[in-house]
Amino acid sequence: MSEPIWKKSASVAVPEAVMRFLAGQDVVLDRELLPFDIRASRAHARGLARIGLLSDEQAGAIGRELDALSEAFAAGEFVLDDRFEDGHSAIEAWLTARLGETGKRIHAGRSRNDQVAVALRLYLLDRLDRLRDIALAIAEVALARAEREADVALPGHTHLQQAMPSSLGLWWAGHAEAFVDDADLAVRIREHLNASPLGTASGFGVNLALDRDGVAEELDFDRLVVNPQNAQAQRGKAELRALDALSAATGDLRRLAWDLSLFASQEFGFVTVPAAFCTGSSIMPNKHNPDAVELLRALHATVVGARAELESVLSLPSGYQRDLQDTKPPVLRAFARGLEGLALLPGLLGGLSWNVERMASAIRPAQYATDRANELVAEGLSFRDAYRRVGDELDALEARSPADSLAARVSLGGCGRLGLERIRARADALRPAAGD
Ligand code: ARG
């Protein structure tokens, strides 16, 4: 490892093993954060130029070298590895190696404490945008299939017992609306987190007239985290809020995956999961297992685990504590795995094929009991009397056509009136305007 940026002439050398322990996985984790750290460093340099701490030429040179670092990193020519203590040190080392004295000026008015906070904040906003986009893409596939398969009968269950005849339209629309809710939450949480901690330095401000507002604006933040102590208190807390949005989506994914693995079982036999999402068994030649569905179901556990880990790390007093470094692994892991899995869903959902016959024939006459009771209500009977009468004569209920039952379910949202346009209108409103 090269000399740490905090090394002073009189510093006692920290043994390699201790340095390694302190750095942990930092250089590996910071690979995800580096592009955001570079962006924030560029804005910080321009801010320093505005208050006369860098000349325009110096700020320009730093900007160009940061662009070069960005390109070299993307091309794999610059590798963030254990030559450095962390990504922040690597940026300063790059600038100093390329620009000498000018490079050494980049850290004026900032600390790694606000540097990592702003990089993480930009990362979270970016991942929340992706989460919104993926949730909307899932909702889109589900809405399109709800429209196409609106009238396909599906036995409805409560308590995993047969309840009322339902439809693929209602099932698809239910999952579509859930993912629209999740996109909505991602947008709201993004708004809640859209504040810049940069310029709070180590947690106490600095005796330099930093242009915090200008830097925040350049980075597209809506506002500042004003108080430096609170900027550090928000580390981990902001990540928890972002994970709230992610876990809403992975929680919905878990329910959807459960439905599919149940429906795909031989006992149900309602759906076939596309072969591209299945594997076989190493011993049972007959097996065709929907593994992808199961691992998608398990994704939520990763997010819940990340939240628990974060909550545990955050048992801290005010001010920066190095413990905060350990908030990074669970957050980066949960977003990487969570978004990777969620992104598979549009393809998986688009490829499902239903056994329409089997679903229709699984509906037994007793499932029409509630429809029958409501028909008697429409004829003037009180609901309780109608309920009892139908309940006493369950065996006398005749098989009907599910199509009639579904078409008659006209309460808004029900099988006969899915209200897809309302769900779609909400999804459309959440899509960013072109150019945003
Ligand atoms: N890797 C550190 C973190 O994630 C960066 C900040 C280091 N600050 C410090 N005062 N040692 O928190």
Short mmCIF file of C-alpha atoms and ligand atoms in Angstrom, two decimals:
data_model
loop_
_atom_site.label_atom_id
_atom_site.label_comp_id
_atom_site.label_asym_id
_atom_site.label_seq_id
_atom_site.Cartn_x
_atom_site.Cartn_y
_atom_site.Cartn_z
CA MET A 1 0.00 0.00 0.00
CA SER A 2 1.33 3.47 -0.82
CA GLU A 3 1.72 5.99 1.99
CA PRO A 4 -1.63 6.93 3.50
CA ILE A 5 -2.74 10.51 2.86
CA TRP A 6 -2.95 11.10 6.61
CA LYS A 7 0.69 10.21 7.21
CA LYS A 8 2.68 12.96 8.97
CA SER A 9 6.45 13.24 9.38
CA ALA A 10 6.24 12.04 12.99
CA SER A 11 3.70 9.26 12.34
CA VAL A 12 4.46 5.88 13.79
CA ALA A 13 4.20 3.36 10.98
CA VAL A 14 1.02 1.30 11.30
CA PRO A 15 1.87 -2.35 10.71
CA GLU A 16 0.76 -3.78 7.39
CA ALA A 17 -1.62 -6.27 9.06
CA VAL A 18 -3.35 -3.48 10.98
CA MET A 19 -3.60 -1.28 7.87
CA ARG A 20 -5.09 -4.18 5.98
CA PHE A 21 -7.64 -4.77 8.70
CA LEU A 22 -8.59 -1.08 8.85
CA ALA A 23 -8.98 -0.83 5.10
CA GLY A 24 -11.00 -4.04 5.02
CA GLN A 25 -12.63 -4.49 1.65
CA ASP A 26 -12.59 -0.73 1.06
CA VAL A 27 -10.74 -0.61 -2.24
CA VAL A 28 -12.97 -3.31 -3.66
CA LEU A 29 -16.18 -1.68 -2.41
CA ASP A 30 -15.02 1.76 -3.51
CA ARG A 31 -14.89 0.51 -7.10
CA GLU A 32 -18.67 0.96 -7.12
CA LEU A 33 -18.37 4.41 -5.59
CA LEU A 34 -15.41 5.73 -7.57
CA PRO A 35 -17.38 7.18 -10.50
CA PHE A 36 -19.53 9.14 -8.03
CA ASP A 37 -16.50 10.21 -6.00
CA ILE A 38 -14.85 11.49 -9.20
CA ARG A 39 -17.99 13.45 -10.13
CA ALA A 40 -18.16 15.04 -6.69
CA SER A 41 -14.43 15.81 -6.76
CA ARG A 42 -14.85 17.65 -10.05
CA ALA A 43 -17.65 19.78 -8.60
CA HIS A 44 -15.62 20.39 -5.43
CA ALA A 45 -12.64 21.62 -7.49
CA ARG A 46 -14.85 24.04 -9.39
CA GLY A 47 -16.28 25.24 -6.08
CA LEU A 48 -12.75 25.88 -4.81
CA ALA A 49 -12.03 27.91 -7.95
CA ARG A 50 -15.12 30.05 -7.33
CA ILE A 51 -13.77 31.09 -3.92
CA GLY A 52 -10.24 31.67 -5.21
CA LEU A 53 -8.55 28.63 -3.66
CA LEU A 54 -7.75 27.25 -7.11
CA SER A 55 -7.06 29.25 -10.24
CA ASP A 56 -9.33 28.53 -13.21
CA GLU A 57 -6.38 26.83 -14.89
CA GLN A 58 -5.77 24.60 -11.89
CA ALA A 59 -9.46 23.68 -11.63
CA GLY A 60 -9.50 23.01 -15.37
CA ALA A 61 -6.44 20.75 -15.13
CA ILE A 62 -7.98 18.86 -12.21
CA GLY A 63 -11.21 18.46 -14.18
CA ARG A 64 -9.32 17.06 -17.17
CA GLU A 65 -7.33 14.63 -15.03
CA LEU A 66 -10.51 13.48 -13.31
CA ASP A 67 -12.03 12.82 -16.74
CA ALA A 68 -8.91 10.85 -17.67
CA LEU A 69 -9.19 8.82 -14.45
CA SER A 70 -12.84 8.18 -15.15
CA GLU A 71 -12.02 6.86 -18.63
CA ALA A 72 -9.04 4.81 -17.47
CA PHE A 73 -11.17 3.26 -14.73
CA ALA A 74 -14.03 2.42 -17.11
CA ALA A 75 -11.56 0.89 -19.59
CA GLY A 76 -9.94 -1.22 -16.87
CA GLU A 77 -6.61 0.60 -17.33
CA PHE A 78 -6.77 2.00 -13.83
CA VAL A 79 -7.48 -0.62 -11.19
CA LEU A 80 -8.50 0.36 -7.69
CA ASP A 81 -6.53 -2.17 -5.66
CA ASP A 82 -4.60 -2.43 -2.44
CA ARG A 83 -1.91 -0.05 -3.59
CA PHE A 84 -4.37 2.44 -2.09
CA GLU A 85 -6.05 2.73 1.28
CA ASP A 86 -9.40 3.60 -0.35
CA GLY A 87 -10.97 5.23 -3.40
CA HIS A 88 -10.62 8.71 -1.93
CA SER A 89 -6.87 8.35 -1.51
CA ALA A 90 -6.61 6.91 -5.01
CA ILE A 91 -8.17 10.03 -6.52
CA GLU A 92 -5.74 12.31 -4.70
CA ALA A 93 -2.80 10.05 -5.61
CA TRP A 94 -3.83 10.17 -9.30
CA LEU A 95 -4.10 13.95 -9.32
CA THR A 96 -0.85 14.43 -7.45
CA ALA A 97 1.03 12.01 -9.72
CA ARG A 98 -0.29 13.82 -12.81
CA LEU A 99 -0.37 17.42 -11.64
CA GLY A 100 2.11 17.66 -8.75
CA GLU A 101 1.43 20.72 -6.55
CA THR A 102 -1.95 21.38 -8.13
CA GLY A 103 -3.12 17.86 -7.33
CA LYS A 104 -2.24 18.33 -3.69
CA ARG A 105 -4.78 21.17 -3.49
CA ILE A 106 -7.91 19.07 -4.15
CA HIS A 107 -8.55 18.18 -0.52
CA ALA A 108 -8.87 21.80 0.69
CA GLY A 109 -12.10 22.23 2.62
CA ARG A 110 -13.12 18.58 2.55
CA SER A 111 -12.57 15.48 4.62
CA ARG A 112 -12.95 11.88 3.58
CA ASN A 113 -15.95 11.97 5.89
CA ASP A 114 -18.02 14.23 3.64
CA GLN A 115 -16.30 12.84 0.54
CA VAL A 116 -17.57 9.32 1.19
CA ALA A 117 -20.96 10.65 2.31
CA VAL A 118 -21.52 12.52 -0.95
CA ALA A 119 -20.28 9.63 -3.11
CA LEU A 120 -22.64 7.27 -1.31
CA ARG A 121 -25.50 9.73 -1.65
CA LEU A 122 -24.99 10.02 -5.41
CA TYR A 123 -24.75 6.22 -5.61
CA LEU A 124 -28.04 5.79 -3.72
CA LEU A 125 -29.87 8.29 -5.94
CA ASP A 126 -28.58 6.47 -9.02
CA ARG A 127 -29.69 3.06 -7.71
CA LEU A 128 -33.10 4.41 -6.74
CA ASP A 129 -33.52 5.67 -10.32
CA ARG A 130 -32.66 2.18 -11.57
CA LEU A 131 -35.05 0.62 -9.09
CA ARG A 132 -37.84 2.90 -10.33
CA ASP A 133 -37.08 2.00 -13.96
CA ILE A 134 -36.99 -1.73 -13.30
CA ALA A 135 -40.16 -1.68 -11.19
CA LEU A 136 -41.92 0.20 -14.00
CA ALA A 137 -40.65 -2.26 -16.61
CA ILE A 138 -42.04 -5.14 -14.52
CA ALA A 139 -45.37 -3.33 -14.13
CA GLU A 140 -45.49 -2.74 -17.88
CA VAL A 141 -45.16 -6.44 -18.74
CA ALA A 142 -47.73 -7.33 -16.08
CA LEU A 143 -50.18 -4.71 -17.36
CA ALA A 144 -49.82 -5.83 -20.96
CA ARG A 145 -50.48 -9.44 -19.96
CA ALA A 146 -53.40 -8.38 -17.74
CA GLU A 147 -54.94 -6.78 -20.79
CA ARG A 148 -54.32 -9.77 -23.06
CA GLU A 149 -55.35 -12.39 -20.52
CA ALA A 150 -58.06 -10.39 -18.79
CA ASP A 151 -60.71 -13.08 -19.21
CA VAL A 152 -58.65 -16.20 -18.57
CA ALA A 153 -60.13 -17.99 -15.55
CA LEU A 154 -57.94 -18.81 -12.56
CA PRO A 155 -59.23 -20.33 -9.31
CA GLY A 156 -58.83 -17.72 -6.58
CA HIS A 157 -57.44 -18.82 -3.22
CA THR A 158 -57.46 -17.50 0.34
CA HIS A 159 -55.73 -19.55 3.06
CA LEU A 160 -54.52 -21.61 0.06
CA GLN A 161 -58.10 -22.95 -0.07
CA GLN A 162 -60.30 -22.43 -3.09
CA ALA A 163 -62.23 -19.18 -2.68
CA MET A 164 -63.86 -17.53 -5.72
CA PRO A 165 -63.23 -17.82 -9.43
CA SER A 166 -60.67 -15.23 -10.43
CA SER A 167 -58.80 -14.30 -13.59
CA LEU A 168 -55.30 -13.91 -14.89
CA GLY A 169 -56.32 -10.30 -15.51
CA LEU A 170 -56.85 -9.73 -11.79
CA TRP A 171 -53.71 -11.65 -10.85
CA TRP A 172 -51.48 -9.77 -13.28
CA ALA A 173 -53.01 -6.40 -12.41
CA GLY A 174 -52.45 -7.09 -8.72
CA HIS A 175 -48.74 -7.64 -9.25
CA ALA A 176 -48.56 -4.69 -11.66
CA GLU A 177 -50.06 -2.29 -9.14
CA ALA A 178 -47.68 -3.56 -6.44
CA PHE A 179 -44.66 -2.73 -8.60
CA VAL A 180 -46.11 0.68 -9.45
CA ASP A 181 -46.34 1.24 -5.69
CA ASP A 182 -42.67 0.25 -5.42
CA ALA A 183 -41.63 2.62 -8.21
CA ASP A 184 -43.58 5.34 -6.43
CA LEU A 185 -41.78 4.62 -3.16
CA ALA A 186 -38.39 4.68 -4.90
CA VAL A 187 -39.22 8.12 -6.33
CA ARG A 188 -40.39 9.49 -2.97
CA ILE A 189 -37.40 8.13 -1.09
CA ARG A 190 -35.09 9.51 -3.76
CA GLU A 191 -36.66 12.91 -3.19
CA HIS A 192 -36.20 12.49 0.56
CA LEU A 193 -32.50 11.67 0.11
CA ASN A 194 -31.77 14.31 -2.51
CA ALA A 195 -29.50 16.47 -0.32
CA SER A 196 -25.75 17.12 -0.48
CA PRO A 197 -23.54 16.52 2.55
CA LEU A 198 -20.48 17.84 0.67
CA GLY A 199 -18.83 20.83 2.31
CA THR A 200 -19.48 19.67 5.87
CA ALA A 201 -15.89 18.29 6.00
CA SER A 202 -15.07 16.23 9.06
CA GLY A 203 -18.36 17.11 10.71
CA PHE A 204 -17.81 20.66 12.01
CA GLY A 205 -17.58 22.90 8.93
CA VAL A 206 -14.38 24.71 7.89
CA ASN A 207 -12.99 28.21 8.11
CA LEU A 208 -13.17 28.62 4.34
CA ALA A 209 -16.14 30.25 2.58
CA LEU A 210 -17.07 27.11 0.60
CA ASP A 211 -19.74 27.55 -2.06
CA ARG A 212 -21.78 24.61 -0.80
CA ASP A 213 -24.96 25.61 -2.65
CA GLY A 214 -23.17 26.00 -5.99
CA VAL A 215 -21.44 22.63 -5.64
CA ALA A 216 -24.70 20.92 -4.69
CA GLU A 217 -26.45 22.47 -7.66
CA GLU A 218 -23.74 21.32 -10.02
CA LEU A 219 -24.25 17.79 -8.71
CA ASP A 220 -28.03 18.07 -9.30
CA PHE A 221 -28.95 17.92 -5.65
CA ASP A 222 -32.19 19.62 -4.59
CA ARG A 223 -30.83 20.91 -1.31
CA LEU A 224 -28.09 20.63 1.33
CA VAL A 225 -27.79 18.59 4.45
CA VAL A 226 -27.11 21.82 6.32
CA ASN A 227 -25.71 20.63 9.61
CA PRO A 228 -22.31 18.88 9.55
CA GLN A 229 -23.10 16.68 12.53
CA ASN A 230 -26.33 15.60 10.88
CA ALA A 231 -24.44 14.93 7.62
CA GLN A 232 -22.52 12.21 9.48
CA ALA A 233 -25.63 11.04 11.36
CA GLN A 234 -27.25 10.45 7.98
CA ARG A 235 -24.62 7.90 7.04
CA GLY A 236 -26.31 4.55 7.24
CA LYS A 237 -29.64 6.23 7.96
CA ALA A 238 -29.91 7.33 4.32
CA GLU A 239 -28.86 3.84 3.23
CA LEU A 240 -31.60 2.32 5.39
CA ARG A 241 -34.22 4.48 3.66
CA ALA A 242 -32.93 3.43 0.24
CA LEU A 243 -33.10 -0.20 1.35
CA ASP A 244 -36.72 0.41 2.44
CA ALA A 245 -37.52 1.10 -1.20
CA LEU A 246 -35.54 -1.91 -2.39
CA SER A 247 -37.13 -4.20 0.16
CA ALA A 248 -40.64 -3.10 -0.85
CA ALA A 249 -39.82 -4.38 -4.34
CA THR A 250 -38.04 -7.57 -3.28
CA GLY A 251 -40.91 -8.27 -0.86
CA ASP A 252 -43.38 -8.05 -3.75
CA LEU A 253 -41.06 -10.16 -5.85
CA ARG A 254 -41.04 -12.79 -3.11
CA ARG A 255 -44.84 -13.06 -3.17
CA LEU A 256 -44.93 -13.22 -6.96
CA ALA A 257 -42.21 -15.90 -7.00
CA TRP A 258 -44.16 -17.88 -4.42
CA ASP A 259 -47.27 -17.80 -6.62
CA LEU A 260 -45.25 -18.98 -9.58
CA SER A 261 -43.49 -21.82 -7.81
CA LEU A 262 -46.84 -23.02 -6.50
CA PHE A 263 -48.57 -22.67 -9.87
CA ALA A 264 -45.66 -24.42 -11.60
CA SER A 265 -45.86 -27.50 -9.35
CA GLN A 266 -47.32 -30.63 -10.93
CA GLU A 267 -50.17 -30.53 -8.40
CA PHE A 268 -51.33 -27.13 -9.69
CA GLY A 269 -49.98 -27.39 -13.21
CA PHE A 270 -51.16 -23.88 -14.09
CA VAL A 271 -48.01 -22.38 -15.52
CA THR A 272 -44.80 -23.33 -17.29
CA VAL A 273 -41.74 -21.28 -16.41
CA PRO A 274 -39.64 -20.57 -19.53
CA ALA A 275 -36.82 -23.10 -19.93
CA ALA A 276 -34.28 -20.28 -19.92
CA PHE A 277 -35.03 -19.78 -16.21
CA CYS A 278 -34.93 -23.47 -15.20
CA THR A 279 -32.27 -26.07 -14.52
CA GLY A 280 -32.22 -29.83 -14.12
CA SER A 281 -31.19 -32.22 -11.39
CA SER A 282 -27.81 -33.93 -11.27
CA ILE A 283 -29.45 -37.24 -10.33
CA MET A 284 -33.15 -37.19 -11.33
CA PRO A 285 -33.38 -37.19 -15.10
CA ASN A 286 -37.05 -36.17 -15.01
CA LYS A 287 -36.49 -32.87 -13.22
CA HIS A 288 -37.07 -29.42 -14.63
CA ASN A 289 -36.71 -27.00 -11.75
CA PRO A 290 -37.69 -23.30 -11.68
CA ASP A 291 -34.48 -22.35 -9.84
CA ALA A 292 -34.51 -18.74 -10.99
CA VAL A 293 -37.95 -18.26 -9.45
CA GLU A 294 -36.68 -19.64 -6.17
CA LEU A 295 -33.54 -17.51 -6.07
CA LEU A 296 -35.67 -14.48 -6.90
CA ARG A 297 -37.82 -15.39 -3.91
CA ALA A 298 -34.68 -15.54 -1.76
CA LEU A 299 -33.53 -12.05 -2.80
CA HIS A 300 -35.62 -10.44 -0.12
CA ALA A 301 -33.55 -12.25 2.51
CA THR A 302 -30.42 -10.48 1.24
CA VAL A 303 -32.11 -7.11 1.66
CA VAL A 304 -33.57 -7.90 5.07
CA GLY A 305 -30.14 -9.14 6.18
CA ALA A 306 -28.50 -5.95 4.91
CA ARG A 307 -30.97 -3.84 6.88
CA ALA A 308 -30.29 -5.83 10.03
CA GLU A 309 -26.53 -5.48 9.59
CA LEU A 310 -26.85 -1.74 9.06
CA GLU A 311 -29.08 -1.28 12.09
CA SER A 312 -26.49 -3.09 14.20
CA VAL A 313 -23.56 -1.02 12.95
CA LEU A 314 -25.46 2.22 13.58
CA SER A 315 -25.50 1.91 17.36
CA LEU A 316 -23.16 4.93 17.56
CA PRO A 317 -22.76 8.35 19.17
CA SER A 318 -22.74 11.58 17.12
CA GLY A 319 -19.81 12.38 14.86
CA TYR A 320 -17.87 10.26 12.39
CA GLN A 321 -16.86 6.83 13.67
CA ARG A 322 -14.88 4.38 11.58
CA ASP A 323 -17.63 1.79 12.22
CA LEU A 324 -19.51 3.65 9.47
CA GLN A 325 -17.21 2.10 6.92
CA ASP A 326 -18.96 -1.19 7.65
CA THR A 327 -22.28 0.22 6.40
CA LYS A 328 -20.94 -0.07 2.87
CA PRO A 329 -20.77 -3.86 2.31
CA PRO A 330 -24.41 -4.68 3.12
CA VAL A 331 -25.77 -1.76 1.10
CA LEU A 332 -23.64 -2.40 -1.99
CA ARG A 333 -24.35 -6.13 -1.84
CA ALA A 334 -28.11 -5.68 -1.44
CA PHE A 335 -28.41 -3.20 -4.31
CA ALA A 336 -26.16 -5.17 -6.64
CA ARG A 337 -27.95 -8.47 -6.07
CA GLY A 338 -31.41 -6.93 -5.70
CA LEU A 339 -31.34 -4.96 -8.94
CA GLU A 340 -29.68 -7.83 -10.82
CA GLY A 341 -32.55 -10.13 -9.82
CA LEU A 342 -35.38 -7.66 -10.33
CA ALA A 343 -34.05 -6.88 -13.81
CA LEU A 344 -34.61 -10.52 -14.82
CA LEU A 345 -38.29 -10.31 -14.07
CA PRO A 346 -39.68 -8.66 -17.24
CA GLY A 347 -38.16 -11.47 -19.36
CA LEU A 348 -39.34 -14.18 -17.02
CA LEU A 349 -42.88 -12.82 -16.79
CA GLY A 350 -43.10 -12.25 -20.53
CA GLY A 351 -42.20 -15.91 -21.15
CA LEU A 352 -44.71 -17.61 -18.82
CA SER A 353 -47.19 -19.88 -20.53
CA TRP A 354 -50.46 -20.78 -18.89
CA ASN A 355 -52.41 -24.02 -19.00
CA VAL A 356 -55.76 -22.35 -19.57
CA GLU A 357 -57.79 -25.58 -19.61
CA ARG A 358 -56.36 -26.80 -16.38
CA MET A 359 -56.99 -23.53 -14.57
CA ALA A 360 -60.62 -23.43 -15.73
CA SER A 361 -61.28 -27.04 -14.84
CA ALA A 362 -59.79 -26.55 -11.36
CA ILE A 363 -62.70 -24.27 -10.49
CA ARG A 364 -65.35 -26.26 -8.58
CA PRO A 365 -69.02 -25.29 -8.38
CA ALA A 366 -68.73 -24.32 -4.68
CA GLN A 367 -66.51 -21.43 -5.75
CA TYR A 368 -69.61 -19.74 -7.17
CA ALA A 369 -71.25 -19.56 -3.72
CA THR A 370 -70.45 -15.88 -3.14
CA ASP A 371 -71.63 -14.91 -6.63
CA ARG A 372 -74.88 -16.79 -5.93
CA ALA A 373 -75.38 -15.08 -2.55
CA ASN A 374 -74.88 -11.66 -4.15
CA GLU A 375 -77.39 -12.54 -6.88
CA LEU A 376 -79.96 -13.22 -4.15
CA VAL A 377 -79.04 -9.84 -2.58
CA ALA A 378 -79.69 -8.16 -5.93
CA GLU A 379 -83.12 -9.85 -5.86
CA GLY A 380 -83.83 -8.21 -2.48
CA LEU A 381 -82.75 -10.76 0.16
CA SER A 382 -80.60 -9.56 3.08
CA PHE A 383 -77.00 -10.64 2.67
CA ARG A 384 -76.98 -12.77 5.86
CA ASP A 385 -80.08 -14.71 4.81
CA ALA A 386 -78.64 -15.16 1.31
CA TYR A 387 -75.33 -16.35 2.80
CA ARG A 388 -77.12 -18.94 4.97
CA ARG A 389 -79.34 -20.16 2.20
CA VAL A 390 -76.42 -20.71 -0.18
CA GLY A 391 -74.31 -22.20 2.62
CA ASP A 392 -77.00 -24.75 3.42
CA GLU A 393 -77.30 -25.75 -0.23
CA LEU A 394 -73.65 -25.75 -1.28
CA ASP A 395 -73.95 -29.19 -2.85
CA ALA A 396 -76.79 -27.95 -5.03
CA LEU A 397 -74.64 -25.26 -6.65
CA GLU A 398 -74.24 -25.93 -10.32
CA ALA A 399 -71.17 -25.55 -12.40
CA ARG A 400 -71.24 -22.29 -14.34
CA SER A 401 -69.14 -20.74 -16.96
CA PRO A 402 -66.30 -18.88 -15.26
CA ALA A 403 -66.59 -16.28 -18.03
CA ASP A 404 -70.03 -15.21 -16.82
CA SER A 405 -68.90 -15.05 -13.24
CA LEU A 406 -65.86 -12.93 -14.14
CA ALA A 407 -67.76 -10.59 -16.44
CA ALA A 408 -70.36 -9.93 -13.72
CA ARG A 409 -67.67 -8.87 -11.19
CA VAL A 410 -68.11 -5.19 -12.03
CA SER A 411 -66.99 -3.50 -8.81
CA LEU A 412 -63.98 -1.38 -9.83
CA GLY A 413 -60.80 -3.44 -9.71
CA GLY A 414 -62.77 -6.70 -9.88
CA CYS A 415 -62.42 -9.28 -12.66
CA GLY A 416 -65.07 -7.63 -14.84
CA ARG A 417 -63.64 -4.12 -14.49
CA LEU A 418 -59.94 -4.28 -13.81
CA GLY A 419 -59.31 -0.53 -13.93
CA LEU A 420 -56.02 -1.09 -15.77
CA GLU A 421 -56.12 2.46 -17.11
CA ARG A 422 -55.86 3.83 -13.57
CA ILE A 423 -52.86 1.68 -12.75
CA ARG A 424 -51.25 2.57 -16.07
CA ALA A 425 -51.83 6.30 -15.51
CA ARG A 426 -49.92 6.11 -12.22
CA ALA A 427 -47.08 4.25 -13.90
CA ASP A 428 -46.91 6.84 -16.69
CA ALA A 429 -46.76 9.69 -14.19
CA LEU A 430 -43.75 8.08 -12.51
CA ARG A 431 -41.72 7.83 -15.72
CA PRO A 432 -39.14 10.60 -15.93
CA ALA A 433 -39.86 13.18 -18.61
CA ALA A 434 -37.59 12.90 -21.67
CA GLY A 435 -34.31 14.66 -21.01
CA ASP A 436 -34.55 14.27 -17.22
N1 ARG B 1 -13.53 4.36 4.23
C1 ARG B 1 -14.00 5.34 5.14
C2 ARG B 1 -15.51 5.17 5.40
O1 ARG B 1 -16.15 4.53 4.64
C3 ARG B 1 -13.75 6.71 4.60
C4 ARG B 1 -13.75 7.78 5.62
C5 ARG B 1 -12.52 7.72 6.45
N2 ARG B 1 -12.55 8.76 7.45
C6 ARG B 1 -11.77 8.73 8.54
N3 ARG B 1 -11.90 9.71 9.37
N4 ARG B 1 -10.94 7.75 8.77
O2 ARG B 1 -16.01 5.67 6.36
#
